[in-house]
Amino acid sequence: MVFELSPTIKFWLNFGHPVIMWVLLALTLYAAYLGLQVQRTRNSQGEEKKELIKGRYTIKHHQIGSIILALMVAGSIGGMAVTYINNGKLFVGPHLLAGLGMTGLIAFSASLSPFMQKGANWARMTHILLNFAILGLFAWQAFSGIEIIQRILTKA
């Protein structure tokens, strides 16, 4: 027995991935802000440092980063699953390849956390570079995703 979704459900499934990804882009910008605050706290001294420590930026950055990692992986898999459900295939192109690249990069970036916690500056710098690369790809992905949504809406 083959399970078939109704055309209405298949159509609306197309919008879950983009909504998750736009929320994720906003969270990523917030995580970048928190990361800059962590760096600022690390480099400050005296009263300024005491005030910045109260912001608990390190903890918040780590927690948001964990949420971003989970949503990025789930959102990537979900986007591919919906594409396959609706089309019987994946469309191998720049949007898919950049998305897969971002998913790999974020996993690598997150894996540096234990080294950063032990003070490894090389891990911190690699983490920052990877995350800015992800952010750049993410911005491009957002706009290429809008083009895909426009094609879906045009077909409807």
mmCIF file of C-alpha atoms in Angstrom:
data_model
loop_
_atom_site.group_PDB
_atom_site.id
_atom_site.type_symbol
_atom_site.label_atom_id
_atom_site.label_comp_id
_atom_site.label_asym_id
_atom_site.label_seq_id
_atom_site.Cartn_x
_atom_site.Cartn_y
_atom_site.Cartn_z
ATOM 1 C CA MET A 1 0.000 0.000 0.000
ATOM 2 C CA VAL A 2 1.402 3.383 -1.046
ATOM 3 C CA PHE A 3 0.677 6.389 1.127
ATOM 4 C CA GLU A 4 -0.253 9.413 -0.987
ATOM 5 C CA LEU A 5 -0.673 12.945 0.331
ATOM 6 C CA SER A 6 -3.437 15.165 -0.968
ATOM 7 C CA PRO A 7 -2.422 17.900 -3.442
ATOM 8 C CA THR A 8 -3.416 20.554 -0.889
ATOM 9 C CA ILE A 9 -1.106 19.113 1.777
ATOM 10 C CA LYS A 10 1.695 18.710 -0.761
ATOM 11 C CA PHE A 11 1.308 22.347 -1.781
ATOM 12 C CA TRP A 12 1.398 23.703 1.785
ATOM 13 C CA LEU A 13 4.378 21.508 2.695
ATOM 14 C CA ASN A 14 6.406 23.690 0.325
ATOM 15 C CA PHE A 15 6.299 26.561 2.809
ATOM 16 C CA GLY A 16 7.586 24.840 5.973
ATOM 17 C CA HIS A 17 11.227 24.851 4.883
ATOM 18 C CA PRO A 18 11.294 28.526 3.878
ATOM 19 C CA VAL A 19 9.594 29.648 7.095
ATOM 20 C CA ILE A 20 12.042 27.633 9.218
ATOM 21 C CA MET A 21 14.983 28.976 7.235
ATOM 22 C CA TRP A 22 13.937 32.637 7.561
ATOM 23 C CA VAL A 23 13.554 32.161 11.326
ATOM 24 C CA LEU A 24 16.935 30.458 11.304
ATOM 25 C CA LEU A 25 18.507 33.373 9.411
ATOM 26 C CA ALA A 26 17.214 35.763 12.087
ATOM 27 C CA LEU A 27 18.545 33.470 14.839
ATOM 28 C CA THR A 28 21.891 33.317 13.045
ATOM 29 C CA LEU A 29 22.131 37.116 13.013
ATOM 30 C CA TYR A 30 21.293 37.126 16.738
ATOM 31 C CA ALA A 31 23.958 34.464 17.372
ATOM 32 C CA ALA A 32 26.489 36.620 15.508
ATOM 33 C CA TYR A 33 25.576 39.557 17.752
ATOM 34 C CA LEU A 34 25.993 37.356 20.837
ATOM 35 C CA GLY A 35 29.329 36.081 19.542
ATOM 36 C CA LEU A 36 30.554 39.641 19.107
ATOM 37 C CA GLN A 37 29.476 40.363 22.683
ATOM 38 C CA VAL A 38 31.381 37.286 23.889
ATOM 39 C CA GLN A 39 34.489 38.600 22.124
ATOM 40 C CA ARG A 40 33.905 42.060 23.573
ATOM 41 C CA THR A 41 33.569 40.566 27.072
ATOM 42 C CA ARG A 42 36.747 38.545 26.604
ATOM 43 C CA ASN A 43 38.718 41.645 25.584
ATOM 44 C CA SER A 44 37.316 44.072 28.175
ATOM 45 C CA GLN A 45 38.676 44.912 31.617
ATOM 46 C CA GLY A 46 37.543 46.289 34.941
ATOM 47 C CA GLU A 47 34.005 47.581 35.418
ATOM 48 C CA GLU A 48 33.136 47.170 31.751
ATOM 49 C CA LYS A 49 33.993 43.477 31.979
ATOM 50 C CA LYS A 50 31.880 43.060 35.125
ATOM 51 C CA GLU A 51 28.887 44.624 33.354
ATOM 52 C CA LEU A 52 29.342 42.519 30.204
ATOM 53 C CA ILE A 53 29.640 39.301 32.231
ATOM 54 C CA LYS A 54 26.175 40.000 33.642
ATOM 55 C CA GLY A 55 24.819 39.670 30.076
ATOM 56 C CA ARG A 56 25.734 35.952 30.081
ATOM 57 C CA TYR A 57 26.586 36.206 26.390
ATOM 58 C CA THR A 58 28.694 33.050 26.331
ATOM 59 C CA ILE A 59 25.854 30.901 27.649
ATOM 60 C CA LYS A 60 23.276 32.536 25.371
ATOM 61 C CA HIS A 61 25.567 32.175 22.330
ATOM 62 C CA HIS A 62 26.134 28.496 23.063
ATOM 63 C CA GLN A 63 22.407 27.825 23.573
ATOM 64 C CA ILE A 64 21.318 29.694 20.425
ATOM 65 C CA GLY A 65 24.109 27.952 18.505
ATOM 66 C CA SER A 66 22.741 24.572 19.583
ATOM 67 C CA ILE A 67 19.253 25.524 18.432
ATOM 68 C CA ILE A 68 20.649 26.790 15.118
ATOM 69 C CA LEU A 69 22.553 23.538 14.560
ATOM 70 C CA ALA A 70 19.439 21.448 15.201
ATOM 71 C CA LEU A 71 17.179 23.616 13.032
ATOM 72 C CA MET A 72 19.722 23.783 10.205
ATOM 73 C CA VAL A 73 20.023 20.003 10.024
ATOM 74 C CA ALA A 74 16.265 19.423 10.407
ATOM 75 C CA GLY A 75 15.432 22.215 7.963
ATOM 76 C CA SER A 76 17.855 20.901 5.354
ATOM 77 C CA ILE A 77 16.557 17.361 5.593
ATOM 78 C CA GLY A 78 12.971 18.634 5.641
ATOM 79 C CA GLY A 79 13.480 20.778 2.543
ATOM 80 C CA MET A 80 14.927 17.844 0.629
ATOM 81 C CA ALA A 81 12.167 15.520 1.856
ATOM 82 C CA VAL A 82 9.397 17.885 0.753
ATOM 83 C CA THR A 83 11.048 18.397 -2.636
ATOM 84 C CA TYR A 84 11.270 14.644 -3.090
ATOM 85 C CA ILE A 85 7.687 14.047 -1.907
ATOM 86 C CA ASN A 86 6.344 16.668 -4.295
ATOM 87 C CA ASN A 87 8.536 15.947 -7.323
ATOM 88 C CA GLY A 88 9.856 12.401 -6.983
ATOM 89 C CA LYS A 89 13.399 13.776 -7.227
ATOM 90 C CA LEU A 90 15.755 16.412 -5.896
ATOM 91 C CA PHE A 91 16.820 19.306 -8.084
ATOM 92 C CA VAL A 92 20.588 19.352 -7.913
ATOM 93 C CA GLY A 93 21.519 22.978 -8.299
ATOM 94 C CA PRO A 94 23.151 25.870 -6.455
ATOM 95 C CA HIS A 95 20.426 26.155 -3.789
ATOM 96 C CA LEU A 96 20.666 22.482 -2.786
ATOM 97 C CA LEU A 97 24.460 22.362 -2.954
ATOM 98 C CA ALA A 98 24.938 25.556 -0.953
ATOM 99 C CA GLY A 99 22.416 24.307 1.626
ATOM 100 C CA LEU A 100 24.252 21.018 2.006
ATOM 101 C CA GLY A 101 27.533 22.914 2.276
ATOM 102 C CA MET A 102 26.095 25.150 5.000
ATOM 103 C CA THR A 103 24.865 22.115 6.917
ATOM 104 C CA GLY A 104 28.323 20.565 6.799
ATOM 105 C CA LEU A 105 30.029 23.822 7.763
ATOM 106 C CA ILE A 106 27.760 24.403 10.754
ATOM 107 C CA ALA A 107 28.440 20.892 12.036
ATOM 108 C CA PHE A 108 32.173 21.514 11.710
ATOM 109 C CA SER A 109 31.828 24.919 13.397
ATOM 110 C CA ALA A 110 29.882 23.456 16.320
ATOM 111 C CA SER A 111 32.434 20.670 16.726
ATOM 112 C CA LEU A 112 35.023 23.300 17.644
ATOM 113 C CA SER A 113 33.212 24.183 20.902
ATOM 114 C CA PRO A 114 35.243 21.874 23.193
ATOM 115 C CA PHE A 115 38.486 23.358 21.845
ATOM 116 C CA MET A 116 37.226 26.924 22.279
ATOM 117 C CA GLN A 117 36.174 26.155 25.852
ATOM 118 C CA LYS A 118 39.770 25.133 26.542
ATOM 119 C CA GLY A 119 41.000 28.452 25.125
ATOM 120 C CA ALA A 120 42.251 27.327 21.692
ATOM 121 C CA ASN A 121 42.479 30.534 19.682
ATOM 122 C CA TRP A 122 42.824 28.644 16.375
ATOM 123 C CA ALA A 123 39.450 27.005 17.036
ATOM 124 C CA ARG A 124 37.855 30.357 17.884
ATOM 125 C CA MET A 125 39.161 31.966 14.699
ATOM 126 C CA THR A 126 38.101 28.975 12.590
ATOM 127 C CA HIS A 127 34.650 29.059 14.217
ATOM 128 C CA ILE A 128 34.257 32.761 13.412
ATOM 129 C CA LEU A 129 35.427 32.361 9.804
ATOM 130 C CA LEU A 130 33.170 29.380 9.202
ATOM 131 C CA ASN A 131 30.179 31.172 10.691
ATOM 132 C CA PHE A 132 30.691 34.284 8.573
ATOM 133 C CA ALA A 133 30.951 32.039 5.496
ATOM 134 C CA ILE A 134 27.706 30.351 6.560
ATOM 135 C CA LEU A 135 26.060 33.740 7.076
ATOM 136 C CA GLY A 136 27.099 34.857 3.580
ATOM 137 C CA LEU A 137 25.794 31.646 2.024
ATOM 138 C CA PHE A 138 22.658 31.936 4.121
ATOM 139 C CA ALA A 139 21.879 35.432 2.815
ATOM 140 C CA TRP A 140 22.273 34.185 -0.753
ATOM 141 C CA GLN A 141 20.163 31.091 0.040
ATOM 142 C CA ALA A 142 17.332 33.272 1.348
ATOM 143 C CA PHE A 143 17.032 35.090 -1.958
ATOM 144 C CA SER A 144 17.467 32.014 -4.152
ATOM 145 C CA GLY A 145 14.783 30.372 -2.000
ATOM 146 C CA ILE A 146 12.401 33.237 -2.732
ATOM 147 C CA GLU A 147 12.882 32.552 -6.447
ATOM 148 C CA ILE A 148 11.984 28.892 -5.867
ATOM 149 C CA ILE A 149 8.849 29.869 -3.927
ATOM 150 C CA GLN A 150 7.871 32.232 -6.749
ATOM 151 C CA ARG A 151 8.156 29.336 -9.247
ATOM 152 C CA ILE A 152 5.987 27.146 -6.993
ATOM 153 C CA LEU A 153 3.360 29.875 -6.693
ATOM 154 C CA THR A 154 3.417 30.477 -10.465
ATOM 155 C CA LYS A 155 2.673 26.775 -11.087
ATOM 156 C CA ALA A 156 -0.237 26.822 -8.618
#
